[in-house]
Amino acid sequence: MDLVAFLVVVALLGAAVWIISAPLRREPENAAPSDPAAAADVEQLEAARDAKYREIRDAEMDLRTGKLSEPDHRVVDATLRAEAAEILRELDAAREEAEAQGSGQSTS
């Protein structure tokens, strides 16, 4: 008899957990699948941003180790930072476009 009561309690607890956790398992209604092409653009720009940041760090290391002179470093650093800023602008635009396409799909 005790085994049956134990199994009933476990079954009831399992059902309660299943019911209570249902909102956590459900996908949000306003989440729309994003455009794969837009997501690929964002990923590519994020990779380009990370690569540019590495280049900036490498140039700073080259300055510290004496591979670059201070005037050369200023030129290289200014160029790399300008390129990084352009990548960031493109990344922001690509993210906005991906969000716009995602929200446009959910209203259709």
Short mmCIF file of C-alpha atoms in Angstrom, two decimals:
data_model
loop_
_atom_site.label_atom_id
_atom_site.label_comp_id
_atom_site.label_asym_id
_atom_site.label_seq_id
_atom_site.Cartn_x
_atom_site.Cartn_y
_atom_site.Cartn_z
CA MET A 1 0.00 0.00 0.00
CA ASP A 2 2.84 2.38 0.77
CA LEU A 3 4.34 1.84 -2.69
CA VAL A 4 1.07 2.78 -4.38
CA ALA A 5 0.78 5.96 -2.29
CA PHE A 6 4.37 6.84 -3.12
CA LEU A 7 3.77 6.37 -6.86
CA VAL A 8 0.59 8.48 -6.70
CA VAL A 9 2.46 11.28 -4.93
CA VAL A 10 5.31 11.15 -7.47
CA ALA A 11 2.82 11.21 -10.35
CA LEU A 12 0.98 14.19 -8.85
CA LEU A 13 4.23 16.06 -8.26
CA GLY A 14 5.34 15.35 -11.83
CA ALA A 15 2.02 16.60 -13.20
CA ALA A 16 2.22 19.74 -11.05
CA VAL A 17 5.76 20.49 -12.22
CA TRP A 18 4.73 19.89 -15.85
CA ILE A 19 1.75 22.26 -15.58
CA ILE A 20 3.61 24.96 -13.66
CA SER A 21 6.57 24.93 -16.04
CA ALA A 22 4.41 25.11 -19.20
CA PRO A 23 4.89 28.90 -19.64
CA LEU A 24 8.65 28.44 -19.46
CA ARG A 25 8.64 25.80 -22.18
CA ARG A 26 6.43 27.78 -24.56
CA GLU A 27 8.05 29.88 -27.27
CA PRO A 28 7.18 33.58 -27.01
CA GLU A 29 4.40 34.56 -29.41
CA ASN A 30 6.14 37.72 -30.60
CA ALA A 31 9.37 35.89 -31.47
CA ALA A 32 9.56 35.61 -35.23
CA PRO A 33 12.06 33.49 -37.10
CA SER A 34 14.72 35.77 -38.46
CA ASP A 35 15.78 35.86 -42.08
CA PRO A 36 18.73 33.47 -42.53
CA ALA A 37 20.45 35.86 -44.95
CA ALA A 38 20.16 38.78 -42.51
CA ALA A 39 21.42 36.58 -39.67
CA ALA A 40 24.38 35.53 -41.82
CA ASP A 41 25.17 39.18 -42.55
CA VAL A 42 25.12 39.98 -38.84
CA GLU A 43 27.36 37.00 -38.05
CA GLN A 44 29.79 37.98 -40.81
CA LEU A 45 29.96 41.58 -39.57
CA GLU A 46 30.45 40.42 -35.97
CA ALA A 47 33.37 38.27 -37.15
CA ALA A 48 34.82 41.23 -39.06
CA ARG A 49 34.43 43.41 -35.95
CA ASP A 50 36.24 40.87 -33.79
CA ALA A 51 39.02 40.54 -36.37
CA LYS A 52 39.43 44.32 -36.49
CA TYR A 53 39.61 44.48 -32.70
CA ARG A 54 42.38 41.85 -32.82
CA GLU A 55 44.24 43.94 -35.39
CA ILE A 56 44.03 46.98 -33.10
CA ARG A 57 45.35 44.95 -30.15
CA ASP A 58 48.14 43.54 -32.33
CA ALA A 59 49.15 47.04 -33.40
CA GLU A 60 49.26 48.13 -29.75
CA MET A 61 51.41 45.10 -28.94
CA ASP A 62 53.69 45.95 -31.88
CA LEU A 63 54.10 49.45 -30.45
CA ARG A 64 54.96 48.09 -26.99
CA THR A 65 57.46 45.58 -28.37
CA GLY A 66 59.13 48.15 -30.61
CA LYS A 67 58.01 46.74 -33.96
CA LEU A 68 56.18 50.00 -34.69
CA SER A 69 57.34 53.53 -34.01
CA GLU A 70 54.95 55.95 -32.32
CA PRO A 71 54.21 57.93 -35.52
CA ASP A 72 53.62 54.72 -37.50
CA HIS A 73 51.39 53.38 -34.76
CA ARG A 74 49.27 56.55 -34.79
CA VAL A 75 48.66 56.16 -38.54
CA VAL A 76 47.91 52.43 -38.30
CA ASP A 77 45.73 52.90 -35.22
CA ALA A 78 43.71 55.71 -36.80
CA THR A 79 43.13 53.63 -39.93
CA LEU A 80 42.13 50.52 -37.98
CA ARG A 81 39.79 52.45 -35.69
CA ALA A 82 38.12 54.14 -38.67
CA GLU A 83 37.61 50.74 -40.29
CA ALA A 84 36.24 49.37 -37.00
CA ALA A 85 33.81 52.28 -36.72
CA GLU A 86 32.55 51.61 -40.25
CA ILE A 87 32.07 47.91 -39.43
CA LEU A 88 30.12 48.88 -36.30
CA ARG A 89 27.86 51.17 -38.33
CA GLU A 90 27.23 48.38 -40.84
CA LEU A 91 26.58 45.94 -38.00
CA ASP A 92 24.00 48.26 -36.42
CA ALA A 93 22.26 48.66 -39.79
CA ALA A 94 22.27 44.90 -40.40
CA ARG A 95 20.83 44.21 -36.93
CA GLU A 96 18.09 46.81 -37.48
CA GLU A 97 17.28 45.26 -40.86
CA ALA A 98 17.15 41.76 -39.35
CA GLU A 99 14.83 42.99 -36.59
CA ALA A 100 12.61 44.78 -39.10
CA GLN A 101 12.36 41.67 -41.24
CA GLY A 102 11.65 39.54 -38.18
CA SER A 103 8.86 41.81 -36.96
CA GLY A 104 7.46 42.09 -40.48
CA GLN A 105 7.16 38.31 -40.71
CA SER A 106 5.28 38.00 -37.41
CA THR A 107 2.50 40.35 -38.53
CA SER A 108 1.90 38.51 -41.82
#
